[in-house]
Amino acid sequence: MSAPVRITDPADPRLSDYTALTDVALRRTREVAEGLFMAEGEKVIRRALAAGYPPRSVLLTDKWLDAMGDLVRQPAVPVYVVDPGVAEQVTGYHVHRGALAAMRRLPLPSAAGVLAGARRLAVLEGVNDHTNIGALFRSAAALGIDAVLLSPDCADPLYRRAVKVSMGAVFTVPYARVDRWPHCLEDLREAGFRLLALTPDSDAQSIAQEAERNAGPTALLLGAEGEGLSRRALAAADARVRIPMARGVDSLNVAAAAAVAFYALTPREP
Amino acid sequence: MSAPVRITDPADPRLSDYTALTDVALRRTREVAEGLFMAEGEKVIRRALAAGYPPRSVLLTDKWLDAMGDLVRQPAVPVYVVDPGVAEQVTGYHVHRGALAAMRRLPLPSAAGVLAGARRLAVLEGVNDHTNIGALFRSAAALGIDAVLLSPDCADPLYRRAVKVSMGAVFTVPYARVDRWPHCLEDLREAGFRLLALTPDSDAQSIAQEAERNAGPTALLLGAEGEGLSRRALAAADARVRIPMARGVDSLNVAAAAAVAFYALTPREP
């Protein structure tokens, strides 16, 4: 690690990657434009580094300096040490995990790139909530989804909250953004995937029945909390599947529904 | 509805139920001590009323006055109308759902009371995160869990965030707090429930196998994010069950794990 640099002035330009982290609108624009994202907390920072994302700098409070001294091995990466009060003034919140890393984004792979070799896909349409995106990736990683495709209006998986909720799964589950939505779904079908649209509609078939009948490559389409999948996406699917619900309950949260669906479509252990 | 009362002074004592809603420590203590909880947003407020919780008062911004005019039919329940700025000064945040209701708590049923007639229970140990508690209740309602039991250190299902994340499911899924933890688990066994402890341990049996073998009354024990179930709770169970995970991933979020487990233990449709 490079020698830690103590900074006491919240306006120090070396801290500019970390300013106003609670301003969602600002950060969403800025981070994508600058090819930057934030990893927060020791575990998530280590996972980002292990996944090959290059660090721009690290911001630590004193308490974390010893525990994370081994974190950044490249001498060219600055490590800034600040008081908790300075951290709060810069970021806009109390950084209770005590460590932030400004990381460089890598070029996103193409959809064709993430499909190669994949057998189980999640395809998200309009999932624009960072917590839900993060939770979906965490479940995808745990339940053996090979890759995720995102419609153009999905939230950024590398936004700080999504990264945190995913516990770093956004670094390990390959994903791509697709354009020409929903026409690109035809490309999936041509690539051999059966397209399943998850819906709460009671006339869809149960997902367990679908899982029993089909063991081939599968792409599960998931819509946003609230609206669900668009009519065009539903129409483009090969089958509509549902999770059986107790009477009178309208729906599961999209992240819970996704976890159940990923599980239901997992080939059973013998 | 009683005639709406316009209030312009954030310090007006009639608004005291709504003060400092973002101060979690204060509200946790105060709401339980005063037998009060907060419902937020039209849908959740309607669900609280439908479930029989008596309102103390309603706080609306002008925009919501028409849409929610029919909400409170008891003339004795005051409806306060405030500007969004006043709402924010009182509560401490921007009330973008535009409507809050201060509701009266009802006496919690006993554990024996919620068990009567139940066949599928969720038993939560140390789940102290309001978002997770809320998400668990929402999934429990959707996936046919009959009742929830809470260890003494679980978070309050009627805390504002839990209520909101549950979409009101905390009003419809019966729950009770148990004492003598974990000895009370013996009472469940005596009442005929098979106790299943959910764990990520790879030597536990898969939950799908358990579901195939046993169709009787079941109590699923779930621990907190991070630590999981205590050794005592694990020891008290009849069997340990796991959700098969992809290689190298340590765990699902507790709410996602619960949703998957509730689904996996649901009797399949013919």
Coordinates of C-alpha atoms in Angstrom, one line a residue:
Chain A
M1 CA 0.0 0.0 0.0
S2 CA 1.2 3.5 -0.6
A3 CA 1.8 5.6 2.5
P4 CA -1.6 6.8 3.8
V5 CA -2.2 10.5 3.3
R6 CA -4.0 12.3 6.1
I7 CA -6.5 14.9 4.9
T8 CA -8.3 17.3 7.2
D9 CA -10.0 19.6 4.8
P10 CA -13.3 18.3 3.4
A11 CA -12.9 20.5 0.4
D12 CA -9.6 18.9 -0.6
P13 CA -9.9 18.1 -4.3
R14 CA -8.3 14.7 -3.8
L15 CA -11.5 13.7 -2.1
S16 CA -13.7 14.8 -5.0
D17 CA -14.6 11.2 -6.0
Y18 CA -16.4 10.9 -2.6
T19 CA -18.4 14.1 -2.5
A20 CA -22.2 14.1 -2.0
L21 CA -22.7 10.3 -2.0
T22 CA -26.3 10.8 -0.8
D23 CA -27.3 12.9 -3.8
V24 CA -28.6 10.0 -5.8
A25 CA -29.4 12.0 -8.9
L26 CA -26.0 13.6 -9.0
R27 CA -24.1 10.4 -8.4
R28 CA -26.1 8.4 -10.9
T29 CA -25.0 10.9 -13.7
R30 CA -21.5 11.5 -12.4
E31 CA -20.4 8.0 -11.8
V32 CA -21.3 6.7 -15.2
A33 CA -19.9 9.8 -16.9
E34 CA -16.6 9.5 -15.0
G35 CA -16.3 5.7 -15.2
L36 CA -16.4 5.5 -11.4
F37 CA -18.2 3.6 -8.8
M38 CA -18.1 3.3 -5.0
A39 CA -17.4 0.2 -3.0
E40 CA -18.2 0.4 0.7
G41 CA -17.0 -1.7 3.6
E42 CA -14.1 -4.1 3.9
K43 CA -15.9 -7.2 2.5
V44 CA -17.3 -5.4 -0.6
I45 CA -14.1 -3.6 -1.3
R46 CA -12.1 -6.8 -1.2
R47 CA -14.6 -8.5 -3.5
A48 CA -14.4 -5.6 -6.0
L49 CA -10.6 -5.9 -6.0
A50 CA -10.7 -9.7 -6.3
A51 CA -13.0 -9.3 -9.3
G52 CA -10.4 -7.2 -11.0
Y53 CA -11.8 -3.7 -10.8
P54 CA -8.9 -1.2 -10.6
P55 CA -9.0 1.1 -7.5
R56 CA -8.7 4.9 -8.0
S57 CA -8.3 5.6 -4.3
V58 CA -9.3 4.4 -0.9
L59 CA -10.8 6.5 1.9
L60 CA -10.4 5.2 5.5
T61 CA -11.1 6.4 9.0
D62 CA -8.3 5.7 11.4
K63 CA -10.0 2.8 13.0
W64 CA -9.9 0.8 9.8
L65 CA -6.3 1.6 8.8
D66 CA -4.8 -1.4 10.5
A67 CA -7.5 -3.9 9.4
M68 CA -7.3 -2.8 5.8
G69 CA -3.6 -1.9 5.5
D70 CA -3.1 -4.9 3.1
L71 CA -6.0 -3.9 1.0
V72 CA -4.4 -2.0 -1.8
R73 CA -1.1 -3.4 -3.0
Q74 CA -0.5 -1.1 -5.9
P75 CA 1.7 1.7 -4.6
A76 CA 0.2 4.1 -7.2
V77 CA -3.2 4.0 -5.5
P78 CA -3.6 6.7 -2.9
V79 CA -5.0 5.9 0.5
Y80 CA -6.6 8.8 2.3
V81 CA -7.2 8.8 6.0
V82 CA -9.8 11.1 7.5
D83 CA -11.6 11.7 10.7
P84 CA -15.2 10.3 10.8
G85 CA -16.4 14.0 10.9
V86 CA -14.5 14.8 7.7
A87 CA -15.8 11.6 6.1
E88 CA -19.4 12.7 6.9
Q89 CA -18.8 16.2 5.6
V90 CA -17.5 15.0 2.3
T91 CA -19.9 12.2 1.7
G92 CA -23.0 13.6 3.3
Y93 CA -23.6 10.7 5.7
H94 CA -22.1 8.9 8.6
V95 CA -19.8 6.3 7.0
H96 CA -20.2 3.6 9.7
R97 CA -18.4 1.0 7.7
G98 CA -15.4 3.2 7.9
A99 CA -14.0 2.5 4.4
L100 CA -14.9 3.5 0.9
A101 CA -13.1 2.8 -2.3
A102 CA -13.5 4.7 -5.5
M103 CA -13.2 2.1 -8.3
R104 CA -12.8 2.3 -12.0
R105 CA -15.6 0.8 -14.1
L106 CA -14.6 -1.8 -16.7
P107 CA -16.2 -1.9 -20.2
L108 CA -19.5 -3.9 -20.0
P109 CA -19.4 -7.1 -22.1
S110 CA -21.9 -7.5 -25.0
A111 CA -25.0 -9.5 -24.5
A112 CA -23.6 -12.1 -26.8
G113 CA -20.5 -12.2 -24.6
V114 CA -22.4 -13.0 -21.4
L115 CA -24.6 -15.6 -23.1
A116 CA -21.8 -17.7 -24.3
G117 CA -21.8 -20.8 -22.1
A118 CA -24.8 -19.7 -20.0
R119 CA -27.7 -22.0 -19.4
R120 CA -29.8 -20.0 -16.9
L121 CA -30.4 -16.3 -17.5
A122 CA -32.3 -13.6 -15.6
V123 CA -33.6 -10.8 -17.9
L124 CA -34.7 -7.7 -16.0
E125 CA -37.1 -5.2 -17.5
G126 CA -37.4 -1.7 -15.9
V127 CA -36.0 -2.7 -12.5
N128 CA -35.1 0.8 -11.5
D129 CA -34.7 0.4 -7.8
H130 CA -31.1 0.0 -6.5
T131 CA -32.0 -2.1 -3.6
N132 CA -34.0 -4.5 -5.7
I133 CA -31.2 -4.7 -8.3
G134 CA -28.7 -5.5 -5.6
A135 CA -30.9 -8.1 -4.0
L136 CA -31.6 -9.8 -7.3
F137 CA -27.9 -10.1 -8.1
R138 CA -27.2 -11.6 -4.6
S139 CA -29.9 -14.2 -5.1
A140 CA -28.7 -14.8 -8.7
A141 CA -25.2 -15.6 -7.5
A142 CA -26.4 -17.8 -4.7
L143 CA -28.9 -19.7 -6.8
G144 CA -26.8 -20.4 -9.8
I145 CA -28.0 -17.9 -12.4
D146 CA -25.2 -17.7 -15.0
A147 CA -25.8 -14.2 -16.3
V148 CA -28.1 -11.2 -16.1
L149 CA -29.4 -9.1 -19.0
L150 CA -30.8 -5.6 -18.3
S151 CA -33.3 -3.6 -20.3
P152 CA -32.2 0.0 -21.1
D153 CA -34.2 1.4 -18.2
C154 CA -32.9 -0.8 -15.4
A155 CA -30.9 0.8 -12.6
D156 CA -27.1 0.7 -12.5
P157 CA -25.9 -2.5 -10.7
L158 CA -22.7 -0.5 -9.7
Y159 CA -24.5 2.2 -7.9
R160 CA -23.4 2.2 -4.3
R161 CA -26.6 0.9 -2.7
A162 CA -26.9 -1.9 -5.3
V163 CA -23.3 -2.9 -4.8
K164 CA -23.8 -3.0 -1.0
V165 CA -27.1 -4.9 -1.0
S166 CA -25.7 -7.4 -3.5
M167 CA -22.7 -8.0 -1.1
G168 CA -20.5 -7.7 -4.1
A169 CA -22.5 -10.2 -6.3
V170 CA -22.6 -7.5 -9.0
F171 CA -18.9 -8.1 -9.5
T172 CA -19.2 -11.9 -10.0
V173 CA -22.4 -12.4 -12.0
P174 CA -21.7 -11.3 -15.5
Y175 CA -24.3 -8.9 -16.9
A176 CA -24.9 -6.8 -20.0
R177 CA -27.3 -4.1 -21.1
V178 CA -29.4 -4.9 -24.1
D179 CA -30.8 -2.4 -26.6
R180 CA -33.7 -2.8 -29.1
W181 CA -35.9 -3.8 -26.2
P182 CA -37.9 -6.1 -26.4
H183 CA -36.8 -7.2 -29.9
C184 CA -33.5 -8.4 -28.5
L185 CA -35.5 -11.2 -26.9
E186 CA -35.8 -12.8 -30.3
D187 CA -32.0 -13.2 -30.3
L188 CA -32.2 -15.1 -27.0
R189 CA -34.7 -17.5 -28.5
E190 CA -32.5 -18.0 -31.5
A191 CA -29.6 -18.7 -29.2
G192 CA -31.7 -21.6 -27.8
F193 CA -33.2 -20.1 -24.7
R194 CA -36.7 -20.8 -23.7
L195 CA -38.2 -17.4 -22.5
L196 CA -40.3 -17.6 -19.4
A197 CA -42.2 -14.5 -18.2
L198 CA -42.8 -14.3 -14.5
T199 CA -46.2 -12.8 -13.7
P200 CA -48.7 -12.9 -10.8
D201 CA -51.5 -13.7 -13.3
S202 CA -53.5 -16.6 -12.1
D203 CA -53.9 -18.1 -15.6
A204 CA -50.1 -18.5 -16.0
Q205 CA -48.8 -22.0 -15.4
S206 CA -47.1 -22.8 -12.1
I207 CA -43.3 -22.4 -12.2
A208 CA -42.9 -25.8 -10.7
Q209 CA -44.7 -27.5 -13.5
E210 CA -42.6 -25.6 -16.1
A211 CA -39.4 -26.7 -14.2
E212 CA -40.5 -30.3 -14.4
R213 CA -41.1 -30.2 -18.1
N214 CA -38.1 -28.3 -19.3
A215 CA -34.5 -28.7 -18.4
G216 CA -32.9 -26.8 -21.3
P217 CA -31.4 -23.3 -21.4
T218 CA -33.8 -20.9 -19.8
A219 CA -34.2 -17.1 -19.7
L220 CA -36.4 -15.8 -16.9
L221 CA -38.0 -12.4 -17.6
L222 CA -38.6 -10.3 -14.5
G223 CA -40.4 -6.9 -14.4
A224 CA -40.3 -4.0 -12.0
E225 CA -42.0 -4.0 -8.6
G226 CA -45.5 -2.6 -9.2
E227 CA -46.0 -2.7 -12.9
G228 CA -44.4 -6.0 -13.7
L229 CA -43.4 -6.9 -17.2
S230 CA -44.7 -4.8 -20.1
R231 CA -47.2 -6.3 -22.5
R232 CA -44.6 -6.4 -25.2
A233 CA -42.2 -8.4 -23.0
L234 CA -45.1 -10.8 -22.0
A235 CA -46.0 -11.3 -25.6
A236 CA -42.4 -12.1 -26.6
A237 CA -42.1 -14.9 -24.0
D238 CA -42.6 -18.6 -24.8
A239 CA -44.5 -19.2 -21.6
R240 CA -45.9 -17.2 -18.7
V241 CA -45.1 -18.7 -15.3
R242 CA -46.3 -17.8 -11.8
I243 CA -45.5 -18.5 -8.2
P244 CA -48.6 -19.8 -6.5
M245 CA -49.8 -17.2 -4.0
A246 CA -52.0 -17.4 -1.0
R247 CA -55.5 -16.2 -1.6
G248 CA -56.0 -12.5 -1.5
V249 CA -52.3 -11.5 -1.6
D250 CA -51.4 -9.5 -4.7
S251 CA -47.7 -10.1 -5.1
L252 CA -44.3 -10.7 -3.7
N253 CA -41.5 -8.1 -3.7
V254 CA -39.6 -8.5 -7.0
A255 CA -36.4 -9.6 -5.2
A256 CA -38.3 -12.2 -3.2
A257 CA -40.1 -13.4 -6.3
A258 CA -36.9 -13.6 -8.2
A259 CA -35.2 -15.7 -5.4
V260 CA -38.2 -18.1 -5.4
A261 CA -38.2 -18.3 -9.2
F262 CA -34.4 -18.9 -9.4
Y263 CA -34.8 -21.7 -6.8
A264 CA -37.8 -23.2 -8.5
L265 CA -36.0 -23.4 -11.9
T266 CA -32.9 -24.9 -10.3
P267 CA -32.3 -28.5 -11.4
R268 CA -32.9 -30.6 -8.2
E269 CA -30.2 -32.5 -6.5
P270 CA -30.6 -36.2 -6.9
Chain B
M1 CA -64.4 11.9 8.1
S2 CA -64.3 14.8 10.5
A3 CA -63.7 18.2 9.0
P4 CA -60.0 18.5 8.2
V5 CA -58.0 20.8 10.5
R6 CA -55.3 22.8 8.9
I7 CA -52.2 23.2 11.0
T8 CA -49.4 25.6 10.0
D9 CA -47.1 25.4 13.1
P10 CA -44.8 22.4 13.2
A11 CA -44.7 22.7 17.0
D12 CA -48.4 22.3 17.3
P13 CA -48.9 19.6 20.1
R14 CA -51.6 17.9 18.0
L15 CA -48.9 16.8 15.7
S16 CA -46.8 15.2 18.5
D17 CA -47.5 11.6 17.3
Y18 CA -45.6 12.5 14.1
T19 CA -42.5 14.1 15.4
A20 CA -39.0 12.9 14.6
L21 CA -40.0 9.9 12.6
T22 CA -36.4 9.4 11.4
D23 CA -35.0 9.1 14.9
V24 CA -35.1 5.3 15.0
A25 CA -34.0 4.9 18.7
L26 CA -36.5 7.4 19.9
R27 CA -39.4 6.1 17.9
R28 CA -38.7 2.5 18.9
T29 CA -39.0 3.3 22.5
R30 CA -41.8 5.8 22.2
E31 CA -44.2 3.9 20.0
V32 CA -44.2 0.8 22.1
A33 CA -44.5 2.8 25.3
E34 CA -47.4 4.8 23.9
G35 CA -49.2 2.0 22.1
L36 CA -48.8 3.8 18.8
F37 CA -47.5 2.9 15.4
M38 CA -47.3 4.7 12.0
A39 CA -48.9 3.7 8.8
E40 CA -47.6 5.5 5.7
G41 CA -49.2 5.9 2.3
E42 CA -52.7 5.3 1.1
K43 CA -52.5 1.5 0.5
V44 CA -50.9 0.7 3.8
I45 CA -53.2 3.0 5.8
R46 CA -56.3 1.4 4.2
R47 CA -54.9 -2.1 5.1
A48 CA -54.3 -1.1 8.7
L49 CA -57.9 0.2 9.0
A50 CA -59.3 -2.9 7.3
A51 CA -57.4 -5.1 9.7
G52 CA -59.2 -3.3 12.6
Y53 CA -56.5 -1.1 14.0
P54 CA -58.1 2.0 15.4
P55 CA -56.7 5.3 14.1
R56 CA -55.6 8.1 16.5
S57 CA -55.3 10.7 13.8
V58 CA -54.4 11.2 10.1
L59 CA -51.9 13.6 8.6
L60 CA -52.3 14.6 5.0
T61 CA -50.8 17.1 2.6
D62 CA -53.4 18.9 0.4
K63 CA -52.7 16.8 -2.6
W64 CA -54.0 13.8 -0.8
L65 CA -57.1 15.3 0.8
D66 CA -59.5 14.3 -2.1
A67 CA -58.1 10.9 -2.7
M68 CA -58.2 9.9 0.9
G69 CA -61.3 11.8 2.0
D70 CA -63.2 8.6 2.6
L71 CA -60.4 7.1 4.6
V72 CA -61.4 7.7 8.1
R73 CA -65.1 7.4 8.7
Q74 CA -65.1 7.9 12.5
P75 CA -66.0 11.5 13.1
A76 CA -63.9 11.5 16.3
V77 CA -60.7 10.8 14.5
P78 CA -59.0 14.1 13.6
V79 CA -57.6 14.7 10.1
Y80 CA -54.7 17.2 10.0
V81 CA -53.8 18.9 6.8
V82 CA -50.4 20.4 6.4
D83 CA -48.1 21.8 3.8
P84 CA -45.3 19.4 2.6
G85 CA -42.8 21.8 4.3
V86 CA -44.6 21.5 7.6
A87 CA -44.8 17.7 7.2
E88 CA -41.1 17.6 6.7
Q89 CA -40.3 19.8 9.6
V90 CA -42.4 17.7 11.9
T91 CA -41.4 14.2 10.8
G92 CA -37.8 15.0 9.8
Y93 CA -38.1 13.7 6.2
H94 CA -39.9 14.5 2.9
V95 CA -43.2 12.6 3.2
H96 CA -43.5 11.7 -0.5
R97 CA -46.4 9.4 0.0
G98 CA -48.2 12.4 1.4
A99 CA -50.2 10.6 4.1
L100 CA -49.4 9.3 7.5
A101 CA -51.7 7.8 10.1
A102 CA -51.0 7.4 13.8
M103 CA -52.6 4.1 14.7
R104 CA -53.3 2.4 18.0
R105 CA -51.6 -0.9 18.7
L106 CA -53.8 -3.8 19.7
P107 CA -52.8 -6.3 22.4
L108 CA -50.6 -9.0 20.9
P109 CA -52.1 -12.5 21.0
S110 CA -50.4 -15.3 22.9
A111 CA -48.2 -17.8 21.1
A112 CA -50.9 -20.4 21.9
G113 CA -53.4 -18.1 20.3
V114 CA -51.6 -17.8 17.0
L115 CA -50.8 -21.6 16.9
A116 CA -54.4 -22.7 17.1
G117 CA -55.3 -23.9 13.6
A118 CA -51.9 -23.1 12.1
R119 CA -50.1 -25.7 10.1
R120 CA -47.1 -23.7 8.7
L121 CA -45.2 -21.4 11.1
A122 CA -42.2 -19.2 10.7
V123 CA -40.2 -18.8 13.9
L124 CA -37.7 -15.8 13.8
E125 CA -34.7 -15.6 16.1
G126 CA -32.9 -12.3 16.5
V127 CA -34.1 -10.8 13.3
N128 CA -33.5 -7.2 14.3
D129 CA -33.6 -5.4 11.0
H130 CA -36.9 -3.7 10.2
T131 CA -36.5 -4.1 6.4
N132 CA -35.9 -7.8 6.8
I133 CA -38.8 -8.2 9.2
G134 CA -41.1 -6.4 6.8
A135 CA -39.9 -8.4 3.8
L136 CA -40.3 -11.7 5.7
F137 CA -44.0 -10.8 6.6
R138 CA -44.8 -9.9 3.0
S139 CA -43.4 -13.2 1.7
A140 CA -45.1 -15.1 4.6
A141 CA -48.5 -13.6 3.6
A142 CA -47.9 -14.4 -0.1
L143 CA -46.6 -17.9 0.4
G144 CA -49.2 -19.2 2.8
I145 CA -47.4 -19.1 6.2
D146 CA -50.2 -19.2 8.8
A147 CA -48.4 -17.4 11.7
V148 CA -45.1 -16.0 12.8
L149 CA -43.4 -16.3 16.2
L150 CA -40.7 -13.8 17.3
S151 CA -37.9 -14.4 19.7
P152 CA -37.6 -11.7 22.4
D153 CA -34.8 -9.8 20.4
C154 CA -36.6 -9.6 17.1
A155 CA -37.5 -6.1 15.8
D156 CA -41.0 -4.7 16.0
P157 CA -43.1 -5.6 13.0
L158 CA -45.2 -2.4 13.6
Y159 CA -42.2 -0.1 13.2
R160 CA -42.8 2.3 10.3
R161 CA -40.2 0.8 7.9
A162 CA -41.3 -2.8 8.6
V163 CA -44.9 -1.9 8.0
K164 CA -44.0 -0.2 4.7
V165 CA -41.8 -3.0 3.4
S166 CA -44.4 -5.6 4.3
M167 CA -47.0 -3.6 2.4
G168 CA -49.3 -4.2 5.3
A169 CA -48.7 -7.9 5.6
V170 CA -47.8 -7.3 9.3
F171 CA -51.5 -6.6 9.8
T172 CA -52.8 -9.8 8.3
V173 CA -50.3 -12.5 9.3
P174 CA -50.9 -13.3 13.0
Y175 CA -47.8 -13.1 15.1
A176 CA -46.8 -13.4 18.8
R177 CA -43.7 -12.8 20.8
V178 CA -42.4 -15.8 22.8
D179 CA -40.4 -15.7 26.0
R180 CA -38.3 -18.5 27.5
W181 CA -36.3 -18.6 24.3
P182 CA -35.4 -21.2 23.1
H183 CA -37.2 -23.5 25.6
C184 CA -40.5 -22.4 24.1
L185 CA -39.6 -24.5 21.0
E186 CA -40.4 -27.6 23.1
D187 CA -44.0 -26.3 23.3
L188 CA -44.2 -26.2 19.6
R189 CA -43.0 -29.8 19.3
E190 CA -45.5 -30.9 21.8
A191 CA -48.2 -29.0 19.8
G192 CA -47.3 -31.4 16.9
F193 CA -45.0 -29.2 14.8
R194 CA -41.8 -30.5 13.2
L195 CA -39.1 -28.0 13.9
L196 CA -36.8 -27.2 10.9
A197 CA -33.8 -25.0 11.3
L198 CA -32.7 -23.2 8.1
T199 CA -29.0 -23.0 7.8
P200 CA -26.4 -22.6 5.1
D201 CA -24.4 -25.5 6.4
S202 CA -23.5 -27.9 3.6
D203 CA -24.1 -31.0 5.8
A204 CA -27.8 -30.1 6.4
Q205 CA -30.3 -31.9 4.2
S206 CA -31.8 -30.1 1.2
I207 CA -35.1 -28.4 2.0
A208 CA -36.7 -30.0 -1.1
Q209 CA -36.0 -33.5 0.3
E210 CA -37.5 -32.5 3.6
A211 CA -40.6 -31.2 1.9
E212 CA -41.1 -34.4 0.0
R213 CA -40.8 -36.5 3.1
N214 CA -43.0 -34.5 5.5
A215 CA -46.4 -32.9 4.9
G216 CA -47.4 -32.4 8.5
P217 CA -47.4 -29.2 10.6
T218 CA -44.1 -27.5 10.2
A219 CA -42.3 -24.7 12.1
L220 CA -39.4 -23.2 10.1
L221 CA -36.7 -21.5 12.3
L222 CA -34.9 -18.5 10.7
G223 CA -32.0 -16.6 12.2
A224 CA -30.7 -13.1 11.6
E225 CA -28.7 -12.0 8.6
G226 CA -25.0 -12.7 9.4
E227 CA -25.0 -14.8 12.5
G228 CA -27.9 -17.1 11.6
L229 CA -29.6 -19.3 14.2
S230 CA -28.0 -19.7 17.6
R231 CA -26.4 -23.0 18.6
R232 CA -29.2 -23.5 21.1
A233 CA -31.9 -23.0 18.5
L234 CA -30.1 -25.3 16.0
A235 CA -29.9 -27.9 18.8
A236 CA -33.6 -27.6 19.6
A237 CA -34.7 -28.4 16.0
D238 CA -35.8 -31.8 14.7
A239 CA -33.8 -31.3 11.5
R240 CA -31.5 -28.8 9.8
V241 CA -32.4 -27.9 6.3
R242 CA -30.5 -25.9 3.6
I243 CA -31.2 -24.2 0.3
P244 CA -28.6 -25.5 -2.2
M245 CA -26.2 -22.7 -3.0
A246 CA -24.0 -22.2 -6.0
R247 CA -20.3 -22.9 -5.3
G248 CA -18.4 -20.2 -3.4
V249 CA -21.4 -18.1 -2.4
D250 CA -21.9 -17.9 1.3
S251 CA -25.5 -17.0 1.8
L252 CA -28.7 -15.5 0.6
N253 CA -30.2 -12.4 2.3
V254 CA -32.4 -13.6 5.2
A255 CA -35.6 -12.3 3.5
A256 CA -34.7 -14.0 0.2
A257 CA -33.8 -17.2 2.0
A258 CA -37.1 -17.1 3.9
A259 CA -39.1 -16.6 0.6
V260 CA -37.3 -19.6 -1.0
A261 CA -37.9 -21.7 2.1
F262 CA -41.6 -20.8 2.4
Y263 CA -42.0 -21.7 -1.2
A264 CA -40.0 -24.9 -0.9
L265 CA -42.2 -26.1 2.0
T266 CA -45.5 -25.3 0.2
P267 CA -47.5 -28.3 -0.7
R268 CA -47.3 -28.5 -4.5
E269 CA -50.4 -28.0 -6.6
P270 CA -51.6 -31.2 -8.2

